[in-house]
Coordinates of N, CA and C in Angstrom, one line a residue:
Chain A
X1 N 4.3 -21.8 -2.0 CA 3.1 -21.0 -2.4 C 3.3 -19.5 -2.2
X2 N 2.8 -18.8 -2.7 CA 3.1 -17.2 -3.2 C 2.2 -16.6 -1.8
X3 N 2.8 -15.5 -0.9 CA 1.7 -15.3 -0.2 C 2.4 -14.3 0.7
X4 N 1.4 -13.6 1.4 CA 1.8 -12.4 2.4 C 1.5 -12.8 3.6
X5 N 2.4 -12.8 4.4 CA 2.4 -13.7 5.6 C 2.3 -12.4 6.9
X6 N 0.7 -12.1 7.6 CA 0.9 -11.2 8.3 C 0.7 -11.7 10.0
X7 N 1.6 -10.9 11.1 CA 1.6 -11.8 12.3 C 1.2 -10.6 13.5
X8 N 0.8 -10.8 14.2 CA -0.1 -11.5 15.0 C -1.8 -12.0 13.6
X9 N -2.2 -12.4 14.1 CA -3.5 -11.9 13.2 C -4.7 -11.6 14.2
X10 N -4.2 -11.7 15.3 CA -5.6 -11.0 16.3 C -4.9 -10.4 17.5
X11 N -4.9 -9.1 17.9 CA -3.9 -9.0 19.5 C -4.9 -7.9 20.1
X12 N -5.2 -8.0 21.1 CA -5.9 -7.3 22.0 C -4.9 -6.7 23.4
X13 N -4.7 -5.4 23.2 CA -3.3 -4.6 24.2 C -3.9 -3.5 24.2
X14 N -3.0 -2.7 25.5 CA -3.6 -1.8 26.4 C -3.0 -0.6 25.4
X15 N -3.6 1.0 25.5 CA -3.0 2.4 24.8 C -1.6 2.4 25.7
X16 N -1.2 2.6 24.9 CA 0.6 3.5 24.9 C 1.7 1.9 25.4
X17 N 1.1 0.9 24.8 CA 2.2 -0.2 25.0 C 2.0 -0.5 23.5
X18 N 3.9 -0.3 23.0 CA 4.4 -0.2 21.7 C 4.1 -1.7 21.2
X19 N 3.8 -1.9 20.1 CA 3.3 -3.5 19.2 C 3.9 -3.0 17.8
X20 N 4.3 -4.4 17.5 CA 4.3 -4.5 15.9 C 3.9 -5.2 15.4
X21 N 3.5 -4.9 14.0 CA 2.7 -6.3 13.2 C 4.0 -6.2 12.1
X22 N 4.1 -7.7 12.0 CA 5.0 -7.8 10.7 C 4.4 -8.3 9.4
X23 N 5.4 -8.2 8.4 CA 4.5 -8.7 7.1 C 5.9 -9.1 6.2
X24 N 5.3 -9.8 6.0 CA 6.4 -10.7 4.7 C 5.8 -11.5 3.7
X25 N 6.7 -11.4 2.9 CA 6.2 -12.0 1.0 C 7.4 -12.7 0.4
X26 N 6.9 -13.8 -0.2 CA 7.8 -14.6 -0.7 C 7.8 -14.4 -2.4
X27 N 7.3 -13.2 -2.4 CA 7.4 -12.8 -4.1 C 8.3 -12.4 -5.2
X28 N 9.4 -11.9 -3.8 CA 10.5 -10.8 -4.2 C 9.7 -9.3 -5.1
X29 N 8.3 -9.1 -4.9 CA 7.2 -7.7 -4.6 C 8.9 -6.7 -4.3
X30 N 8.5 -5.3 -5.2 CA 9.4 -4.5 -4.7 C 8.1 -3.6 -4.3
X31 N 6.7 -3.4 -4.1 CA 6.1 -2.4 -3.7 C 5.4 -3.1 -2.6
X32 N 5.2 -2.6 -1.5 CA 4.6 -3.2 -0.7 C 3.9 -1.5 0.7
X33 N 3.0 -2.9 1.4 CA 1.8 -1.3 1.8 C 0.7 -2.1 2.9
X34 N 0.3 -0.5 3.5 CA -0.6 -1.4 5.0 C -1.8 -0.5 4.6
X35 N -2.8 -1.0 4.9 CA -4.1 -0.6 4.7 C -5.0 -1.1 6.2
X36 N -5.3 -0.1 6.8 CA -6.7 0.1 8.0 C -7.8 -0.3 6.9
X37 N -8.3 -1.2 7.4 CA -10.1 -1.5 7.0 C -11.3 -1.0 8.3
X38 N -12.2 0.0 8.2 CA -13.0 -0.2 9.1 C -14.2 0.6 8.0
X39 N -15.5 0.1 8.9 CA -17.0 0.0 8.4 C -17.0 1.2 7.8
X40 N -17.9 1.0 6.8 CA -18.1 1.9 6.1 C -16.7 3.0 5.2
X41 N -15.7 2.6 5.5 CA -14.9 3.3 4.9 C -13.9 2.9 3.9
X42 N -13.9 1.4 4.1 CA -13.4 0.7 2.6 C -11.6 0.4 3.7
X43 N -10.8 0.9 2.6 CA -9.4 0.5 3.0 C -8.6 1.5 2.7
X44 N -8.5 2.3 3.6 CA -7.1 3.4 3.9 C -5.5 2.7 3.6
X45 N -4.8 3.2 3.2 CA -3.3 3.1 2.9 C -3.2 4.2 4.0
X46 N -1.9 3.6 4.7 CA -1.5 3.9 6.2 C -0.2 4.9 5.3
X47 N 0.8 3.4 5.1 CA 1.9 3.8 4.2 C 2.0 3.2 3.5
X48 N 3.4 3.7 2.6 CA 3.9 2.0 1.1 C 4.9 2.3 1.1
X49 N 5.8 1.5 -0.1 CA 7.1 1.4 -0.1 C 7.3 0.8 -1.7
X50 N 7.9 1.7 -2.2 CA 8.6 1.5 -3.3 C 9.6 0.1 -3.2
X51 N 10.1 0.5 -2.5 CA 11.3 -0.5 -2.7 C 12.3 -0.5 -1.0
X52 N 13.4 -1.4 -0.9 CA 14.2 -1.0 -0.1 C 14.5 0.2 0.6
X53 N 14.1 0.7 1.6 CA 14.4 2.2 2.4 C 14.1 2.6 1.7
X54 N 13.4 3.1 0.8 CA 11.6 3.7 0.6 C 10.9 3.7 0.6
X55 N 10.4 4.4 1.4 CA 8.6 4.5 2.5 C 8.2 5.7 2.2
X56 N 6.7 5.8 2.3 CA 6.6 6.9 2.0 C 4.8 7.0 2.6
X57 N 4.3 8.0 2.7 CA 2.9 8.2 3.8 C 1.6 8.0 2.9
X58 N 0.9 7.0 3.5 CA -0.7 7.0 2.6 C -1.3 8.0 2.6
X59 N -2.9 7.7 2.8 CA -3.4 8.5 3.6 C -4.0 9.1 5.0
X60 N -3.3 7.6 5.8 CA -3.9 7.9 7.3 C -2.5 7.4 8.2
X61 N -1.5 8.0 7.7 CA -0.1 7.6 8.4 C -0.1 7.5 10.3
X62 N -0.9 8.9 10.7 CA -1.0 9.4 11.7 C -0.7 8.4 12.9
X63 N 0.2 8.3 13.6 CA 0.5 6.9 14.5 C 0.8 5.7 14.5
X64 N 1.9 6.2 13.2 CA 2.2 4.5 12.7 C 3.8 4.9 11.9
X65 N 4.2 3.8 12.1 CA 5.7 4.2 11.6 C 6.2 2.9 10.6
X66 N 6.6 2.6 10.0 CA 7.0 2.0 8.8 C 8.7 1.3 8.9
X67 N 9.0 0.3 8.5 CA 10.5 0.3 8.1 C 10.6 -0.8 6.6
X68 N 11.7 -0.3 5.9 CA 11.5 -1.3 4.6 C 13.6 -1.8 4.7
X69 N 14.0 -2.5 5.5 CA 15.1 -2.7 5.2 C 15.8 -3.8 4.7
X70 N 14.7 -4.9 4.6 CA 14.8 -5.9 3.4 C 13.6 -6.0 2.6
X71 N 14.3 -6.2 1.4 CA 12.9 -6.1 0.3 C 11.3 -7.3 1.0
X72 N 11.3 -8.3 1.3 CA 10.6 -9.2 1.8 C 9.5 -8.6 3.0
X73 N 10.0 -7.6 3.9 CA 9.7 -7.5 5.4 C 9.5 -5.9 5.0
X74 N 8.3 -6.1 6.1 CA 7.5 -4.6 6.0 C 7.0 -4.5 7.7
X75 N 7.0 -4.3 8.2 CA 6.7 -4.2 9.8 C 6.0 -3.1 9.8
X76 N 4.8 -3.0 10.9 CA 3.9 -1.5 10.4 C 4.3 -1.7 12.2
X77 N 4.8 -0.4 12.6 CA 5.1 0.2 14.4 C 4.1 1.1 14.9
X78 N 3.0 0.3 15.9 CA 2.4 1.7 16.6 C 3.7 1.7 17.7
X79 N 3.8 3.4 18.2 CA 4.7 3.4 19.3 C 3.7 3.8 20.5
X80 N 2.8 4.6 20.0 CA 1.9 4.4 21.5 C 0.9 4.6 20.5
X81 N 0.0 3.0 20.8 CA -1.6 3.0 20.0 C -2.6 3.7 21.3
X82 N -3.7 4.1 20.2 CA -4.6 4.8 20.9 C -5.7 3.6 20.5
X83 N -6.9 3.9 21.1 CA -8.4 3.3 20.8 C -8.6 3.3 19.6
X84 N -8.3 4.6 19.0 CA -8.8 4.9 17.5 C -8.0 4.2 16.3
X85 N -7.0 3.3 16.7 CA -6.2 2.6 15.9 C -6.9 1.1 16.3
X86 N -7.8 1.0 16.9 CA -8.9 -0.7 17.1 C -9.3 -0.3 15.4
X87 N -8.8 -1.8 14.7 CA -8.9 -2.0 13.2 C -8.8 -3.0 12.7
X88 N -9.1 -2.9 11.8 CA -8.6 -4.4 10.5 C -7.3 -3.8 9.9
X89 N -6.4 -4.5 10.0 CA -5.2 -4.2 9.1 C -4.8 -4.9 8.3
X90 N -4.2 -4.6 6.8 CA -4.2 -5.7 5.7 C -2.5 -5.0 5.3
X91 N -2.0 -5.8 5.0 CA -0.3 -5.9 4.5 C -0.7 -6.1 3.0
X92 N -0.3 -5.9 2.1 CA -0.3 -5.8 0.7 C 1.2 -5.4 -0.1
X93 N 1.0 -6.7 -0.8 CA 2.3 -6.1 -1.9 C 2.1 -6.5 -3.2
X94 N 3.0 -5.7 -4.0 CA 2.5 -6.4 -5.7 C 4.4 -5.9 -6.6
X95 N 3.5 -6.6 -7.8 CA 5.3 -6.7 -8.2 C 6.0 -5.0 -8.2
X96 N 5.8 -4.2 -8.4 CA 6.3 -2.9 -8.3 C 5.9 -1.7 -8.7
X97 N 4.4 -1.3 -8.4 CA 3.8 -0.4 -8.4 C 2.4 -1.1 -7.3
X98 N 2.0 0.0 -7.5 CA 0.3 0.6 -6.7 C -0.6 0.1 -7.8
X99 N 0.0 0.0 -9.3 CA -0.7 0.2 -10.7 C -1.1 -1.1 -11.3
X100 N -1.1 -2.2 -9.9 CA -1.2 -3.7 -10.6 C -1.6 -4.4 -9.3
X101 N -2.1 -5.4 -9.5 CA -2.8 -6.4 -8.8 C -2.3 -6.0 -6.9
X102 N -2.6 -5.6 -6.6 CA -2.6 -5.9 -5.2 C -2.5 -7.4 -4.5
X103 N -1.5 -8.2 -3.9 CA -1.4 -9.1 -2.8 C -1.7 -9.1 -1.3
X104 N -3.0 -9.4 -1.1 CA -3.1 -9.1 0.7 C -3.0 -10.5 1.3
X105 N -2.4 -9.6 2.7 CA -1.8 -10.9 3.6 C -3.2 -11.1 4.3
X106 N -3.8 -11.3 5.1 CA -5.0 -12.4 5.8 C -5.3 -11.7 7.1
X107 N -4.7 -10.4 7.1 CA -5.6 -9.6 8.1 C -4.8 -9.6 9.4
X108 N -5.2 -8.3 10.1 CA -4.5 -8.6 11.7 C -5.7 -7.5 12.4
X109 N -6.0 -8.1 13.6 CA -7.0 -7.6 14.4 C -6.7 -7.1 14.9
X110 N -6.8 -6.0 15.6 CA -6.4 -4.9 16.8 C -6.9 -4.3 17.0
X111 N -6.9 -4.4 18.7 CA -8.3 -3.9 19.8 C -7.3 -3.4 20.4
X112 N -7.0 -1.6 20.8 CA -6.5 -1.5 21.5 C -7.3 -0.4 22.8
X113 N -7.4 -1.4 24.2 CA -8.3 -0.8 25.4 C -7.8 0.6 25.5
Chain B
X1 N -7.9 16.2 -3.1 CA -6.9 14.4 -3.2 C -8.1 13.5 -4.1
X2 N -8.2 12.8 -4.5 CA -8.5 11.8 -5.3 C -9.4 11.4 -3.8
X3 N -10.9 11.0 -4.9 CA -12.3 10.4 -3.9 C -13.1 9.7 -5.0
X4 N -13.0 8.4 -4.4 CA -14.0 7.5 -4.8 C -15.0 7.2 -4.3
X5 N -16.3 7.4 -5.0 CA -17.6 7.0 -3.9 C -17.9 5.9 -4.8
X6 N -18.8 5.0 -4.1 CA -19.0 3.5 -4.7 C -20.5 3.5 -4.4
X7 N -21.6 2.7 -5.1 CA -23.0 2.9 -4.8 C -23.0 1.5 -5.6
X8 N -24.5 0.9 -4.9 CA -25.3 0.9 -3.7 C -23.9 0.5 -2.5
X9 N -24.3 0.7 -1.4 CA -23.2 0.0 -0.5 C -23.8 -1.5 0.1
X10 N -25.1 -1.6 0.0 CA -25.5 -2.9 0.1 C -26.3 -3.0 -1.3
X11 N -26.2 -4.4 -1.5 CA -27.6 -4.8 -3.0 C -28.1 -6.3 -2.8
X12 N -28.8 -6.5 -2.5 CA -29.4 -8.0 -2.5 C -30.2 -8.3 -3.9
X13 N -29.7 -9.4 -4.2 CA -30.7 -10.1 -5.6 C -31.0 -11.5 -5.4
X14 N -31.5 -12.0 -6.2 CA -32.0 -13.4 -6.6 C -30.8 -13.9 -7.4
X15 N -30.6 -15.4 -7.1 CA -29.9 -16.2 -7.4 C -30.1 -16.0 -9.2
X16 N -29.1 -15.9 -10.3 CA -29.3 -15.8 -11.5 C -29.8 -14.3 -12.1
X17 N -30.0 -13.6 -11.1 CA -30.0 -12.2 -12.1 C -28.7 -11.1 -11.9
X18 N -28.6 -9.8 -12.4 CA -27.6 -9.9 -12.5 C -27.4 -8.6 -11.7
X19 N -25.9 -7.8 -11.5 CA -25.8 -7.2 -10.2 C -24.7 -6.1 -10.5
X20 N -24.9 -4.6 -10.3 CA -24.6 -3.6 -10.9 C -23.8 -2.9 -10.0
X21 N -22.6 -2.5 -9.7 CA -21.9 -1.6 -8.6 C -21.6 -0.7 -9.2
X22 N -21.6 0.4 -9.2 CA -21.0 2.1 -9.9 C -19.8 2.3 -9.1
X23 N -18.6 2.8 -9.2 CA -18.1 3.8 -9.0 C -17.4 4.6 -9.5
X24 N -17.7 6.1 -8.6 CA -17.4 7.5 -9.7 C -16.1 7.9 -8.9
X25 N -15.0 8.1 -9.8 CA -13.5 9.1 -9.2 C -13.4 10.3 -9.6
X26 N -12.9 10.9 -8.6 CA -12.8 12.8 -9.2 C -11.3 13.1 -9.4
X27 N -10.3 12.4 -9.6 CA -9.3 12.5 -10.2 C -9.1 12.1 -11.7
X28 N -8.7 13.3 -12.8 CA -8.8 12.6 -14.2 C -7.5 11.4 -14.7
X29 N -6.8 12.1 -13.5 CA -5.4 11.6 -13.6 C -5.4 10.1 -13.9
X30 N -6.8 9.4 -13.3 CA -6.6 8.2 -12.7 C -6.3 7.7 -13.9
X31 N -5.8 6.3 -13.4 CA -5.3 5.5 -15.1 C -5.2 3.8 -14.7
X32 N -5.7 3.3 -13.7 CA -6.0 1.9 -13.2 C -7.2 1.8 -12.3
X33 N -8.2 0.5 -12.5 CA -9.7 0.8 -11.8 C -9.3 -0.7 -11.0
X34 N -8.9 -1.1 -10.3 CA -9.2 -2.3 -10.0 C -10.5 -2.8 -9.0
X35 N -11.0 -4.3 -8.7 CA -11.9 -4.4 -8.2 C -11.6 -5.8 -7.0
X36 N -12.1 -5.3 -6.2 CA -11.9 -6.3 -5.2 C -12.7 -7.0 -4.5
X37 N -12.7 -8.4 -4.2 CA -13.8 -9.1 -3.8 C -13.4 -9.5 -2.1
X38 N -14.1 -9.4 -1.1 CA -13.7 -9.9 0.3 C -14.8 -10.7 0.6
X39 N -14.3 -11.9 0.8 CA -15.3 -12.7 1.6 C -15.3 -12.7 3.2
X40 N -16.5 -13.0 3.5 CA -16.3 -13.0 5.0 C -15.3 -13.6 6.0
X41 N -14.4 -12.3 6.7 CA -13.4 -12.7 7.1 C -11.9 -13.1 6.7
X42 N -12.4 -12.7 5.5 CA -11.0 -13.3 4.3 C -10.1 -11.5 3.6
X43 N -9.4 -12.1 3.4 CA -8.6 -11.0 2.4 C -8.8 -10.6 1.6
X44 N -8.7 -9.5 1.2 CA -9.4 -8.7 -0.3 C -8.8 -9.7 -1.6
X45 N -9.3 -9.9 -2.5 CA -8.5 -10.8 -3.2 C -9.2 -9.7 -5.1
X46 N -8.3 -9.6 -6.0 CA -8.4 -9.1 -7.0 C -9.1 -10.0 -8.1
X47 N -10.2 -9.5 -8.4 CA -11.6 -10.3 -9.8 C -11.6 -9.6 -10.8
X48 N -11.2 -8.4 -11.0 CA -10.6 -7.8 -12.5 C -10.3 -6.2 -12.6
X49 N -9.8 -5.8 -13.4 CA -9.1 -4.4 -13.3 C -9.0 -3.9 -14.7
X50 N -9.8 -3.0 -14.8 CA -9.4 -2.1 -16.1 C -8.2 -0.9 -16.0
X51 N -7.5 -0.6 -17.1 CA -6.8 0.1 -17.4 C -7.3 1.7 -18.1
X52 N -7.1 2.5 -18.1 CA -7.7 3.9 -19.2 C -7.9 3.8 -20.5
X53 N -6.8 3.1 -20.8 CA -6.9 3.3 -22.4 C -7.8 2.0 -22.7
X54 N -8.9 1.0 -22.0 CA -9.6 0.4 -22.6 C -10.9 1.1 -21.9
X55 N -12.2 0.9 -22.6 CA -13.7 1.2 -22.2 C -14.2 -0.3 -21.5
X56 N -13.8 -1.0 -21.7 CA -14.7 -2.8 -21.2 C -13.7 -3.7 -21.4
X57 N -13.8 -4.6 -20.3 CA -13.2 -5.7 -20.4 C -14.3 -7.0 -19.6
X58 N -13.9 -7.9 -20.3 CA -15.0 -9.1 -19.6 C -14.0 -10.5 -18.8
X59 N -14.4 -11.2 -17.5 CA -13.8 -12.4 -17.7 C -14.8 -13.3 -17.5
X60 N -15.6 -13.9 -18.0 CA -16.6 -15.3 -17.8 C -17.9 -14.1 -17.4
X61 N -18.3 -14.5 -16.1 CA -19.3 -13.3 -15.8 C -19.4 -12.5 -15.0
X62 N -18.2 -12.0 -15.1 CA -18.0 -10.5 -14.6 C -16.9 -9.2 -15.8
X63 N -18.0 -8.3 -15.9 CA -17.1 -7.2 -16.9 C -17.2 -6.1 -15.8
X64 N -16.4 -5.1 -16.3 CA -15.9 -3.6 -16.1 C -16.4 -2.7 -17.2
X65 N -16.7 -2.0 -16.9 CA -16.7 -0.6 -17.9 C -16.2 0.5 -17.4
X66 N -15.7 1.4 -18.2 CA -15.3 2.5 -17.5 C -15.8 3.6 -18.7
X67 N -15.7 4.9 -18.0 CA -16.0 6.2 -18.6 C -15.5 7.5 -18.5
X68 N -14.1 7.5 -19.5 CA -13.7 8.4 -18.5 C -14.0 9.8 -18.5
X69 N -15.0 10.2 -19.6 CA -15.5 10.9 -19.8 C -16.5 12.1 -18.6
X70 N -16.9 11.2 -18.4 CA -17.6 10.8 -17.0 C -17.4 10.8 -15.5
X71 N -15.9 10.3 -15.6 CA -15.3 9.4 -14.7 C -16.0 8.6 -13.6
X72 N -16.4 7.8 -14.7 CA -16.9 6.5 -13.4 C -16.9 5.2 -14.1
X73 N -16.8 4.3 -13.4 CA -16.5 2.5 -13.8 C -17.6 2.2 -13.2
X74 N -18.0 0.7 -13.6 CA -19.1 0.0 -12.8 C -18.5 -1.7 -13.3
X75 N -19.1 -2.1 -12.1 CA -18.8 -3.7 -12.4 C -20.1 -4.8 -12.7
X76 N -20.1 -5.5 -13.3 CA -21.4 -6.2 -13.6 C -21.1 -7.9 -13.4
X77 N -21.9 -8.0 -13.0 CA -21.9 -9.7 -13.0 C -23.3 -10.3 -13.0
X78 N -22.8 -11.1 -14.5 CA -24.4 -11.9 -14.5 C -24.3 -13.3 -14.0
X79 N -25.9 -13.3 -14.0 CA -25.6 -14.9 -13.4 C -25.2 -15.2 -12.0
X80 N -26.0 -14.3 -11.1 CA -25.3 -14.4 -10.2 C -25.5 -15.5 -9.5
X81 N -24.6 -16.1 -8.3 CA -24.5 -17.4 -7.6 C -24.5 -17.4 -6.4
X82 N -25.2 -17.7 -5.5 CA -24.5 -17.8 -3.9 C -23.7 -17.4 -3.4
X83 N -22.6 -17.7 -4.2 CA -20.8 -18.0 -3.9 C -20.3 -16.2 -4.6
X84 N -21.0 -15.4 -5.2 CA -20.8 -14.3 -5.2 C -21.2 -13.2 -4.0
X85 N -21.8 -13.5 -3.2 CA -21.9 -12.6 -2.1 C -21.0 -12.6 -1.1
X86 N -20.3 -11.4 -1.5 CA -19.1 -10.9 -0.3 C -19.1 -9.0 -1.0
X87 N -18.5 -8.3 0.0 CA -18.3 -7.1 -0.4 C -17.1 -6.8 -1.1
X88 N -17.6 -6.2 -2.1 CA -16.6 -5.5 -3.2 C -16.3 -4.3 -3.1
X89 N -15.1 -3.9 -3.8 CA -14.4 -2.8 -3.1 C -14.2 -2.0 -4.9
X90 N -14.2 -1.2 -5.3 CA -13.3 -0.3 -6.5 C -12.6 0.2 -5.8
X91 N -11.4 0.3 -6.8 CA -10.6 2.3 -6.4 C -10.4 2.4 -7.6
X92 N -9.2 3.3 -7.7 CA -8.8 3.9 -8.4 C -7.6 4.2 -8.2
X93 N -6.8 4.8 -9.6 CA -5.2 4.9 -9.1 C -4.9 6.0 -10.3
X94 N -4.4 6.8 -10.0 CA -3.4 7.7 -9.9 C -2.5 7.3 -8.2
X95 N -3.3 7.7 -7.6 CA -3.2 6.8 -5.9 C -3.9 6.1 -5.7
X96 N -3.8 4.9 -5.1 CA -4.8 4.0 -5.0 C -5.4 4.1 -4.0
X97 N -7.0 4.7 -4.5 CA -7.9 4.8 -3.0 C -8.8 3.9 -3.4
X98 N -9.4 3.8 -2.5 CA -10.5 2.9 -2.5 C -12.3 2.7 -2.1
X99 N -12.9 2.8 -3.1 CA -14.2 3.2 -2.4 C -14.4 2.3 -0.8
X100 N -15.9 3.0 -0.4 CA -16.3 2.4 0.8 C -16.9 0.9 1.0
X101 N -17.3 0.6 -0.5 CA -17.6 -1.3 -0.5 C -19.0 -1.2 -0.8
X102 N -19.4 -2.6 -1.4 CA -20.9 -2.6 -1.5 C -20.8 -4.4 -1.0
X103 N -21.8 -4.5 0.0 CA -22.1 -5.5 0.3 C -23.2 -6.4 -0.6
X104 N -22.8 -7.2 -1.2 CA -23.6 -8.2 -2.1 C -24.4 -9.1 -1.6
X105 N -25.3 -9.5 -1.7 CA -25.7 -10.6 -0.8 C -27.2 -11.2 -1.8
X106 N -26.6 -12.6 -2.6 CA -27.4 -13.4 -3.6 C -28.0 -14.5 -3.0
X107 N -29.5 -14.4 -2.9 CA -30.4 -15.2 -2.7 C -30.8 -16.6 -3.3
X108 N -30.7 -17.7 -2.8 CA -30.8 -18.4 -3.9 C -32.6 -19.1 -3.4

């Protein structure tokens, strides 16, 4: 089955202890991307990724770090989350642009005290 | 930068009538409208997307229109059903942003 596979999908952790959420697709998707959801604001692009070791900044990068070193796996890095990173986060990928269907993975919860 | 505002952000209707979301983008650049449906709890999942070079596209009972004249799209769905209430999302793309959502919510 075709699908974006995002992990933890709920984690509740203290500010300035480093977490990752991973993401993976069994599409072989060469564009892939993390999107913050919160009220009222719809869905921010953090960052995206063309392709293999290229990443490049959304529009709310600010405390988040990215790696793209196999096409499949997208890992979104807080290194020290704050409160203001408590969010909905969605992993998305599509065959190789921004300019076509979007694939979201099932969400990851994060509450960070 | 590219801003999409989306209206109403909530709309309640009656089961069977039909249901209007606007949104306007301030980039002319843009050149993809896609629309997105989230049901509670669930993942944004994609229900149709116009391109620039067309004015309207329909699938069953849900169309798009766009204007680029204007620049704004709107989504319509008639007939509406129960099973249509979840919040929808537009953007737009030159970069894909995304309005703020309109919460649907069909009465039956």
């Amino acid at each position: 089955e075709a699908q974006v596979t995002q992990n933890p999908r709920y984690l509740i952790t203290v500010t300035g202890k480093k977490l990752t959420v991973t993401c993976s697709q069994n599409m072989n998707h060469e564009y892939m991307s993390w999107y913050r959801q919160d009220p009222g604001l719809g869905l921010r692009q953090i960052y995206y990724s063309m392709n293999v070791e290229v990443t490049d900044k959304g529009d709310v990068p600010e405390g988040y770090k990215v790696s793209r070193k196999e096409k499949r796996n997208f890992p979104l890095i807080l290194e020290s989350p704050s409160p203001n990173q408590t969010s909905l986060y969605f992993c998305a990928s599509s065959r190789d642009s921004q300019n076509q269907p979007q694939h979201f993975g099932d969400g990851t919860r994060l509450s960070i005290l | 930068g590219e801003n999409v505002e989306q209206h109403p952000s909530t709309l309640s209707v009656q089961e069977g009538d039909s249901a209007v979301i606007k949104c306007t983008y301030s980039d002319s650049a843009s050149n993809y409208f896609p629309w997105y449906k989230q049901e509670l709890g669930k993942r944004p999942q994609l229900i149709i997307d116009i391109r620039s070079n067309v004015g309207e596209k329909k699938d069953q009972r849900i169309a798009v229109t766009l204007n680029k004249t204007a620049k704004h799209f709107s989504l319509h769905i008639t007939e509406t059903q129960p099973e249509d209430s979840a919040v929808y999302f537009c953007a737009a793309l030159d970069k894909l942003i995304f309005g703020a959502g309109t919460r649907l919510a069909v009465h039956p």
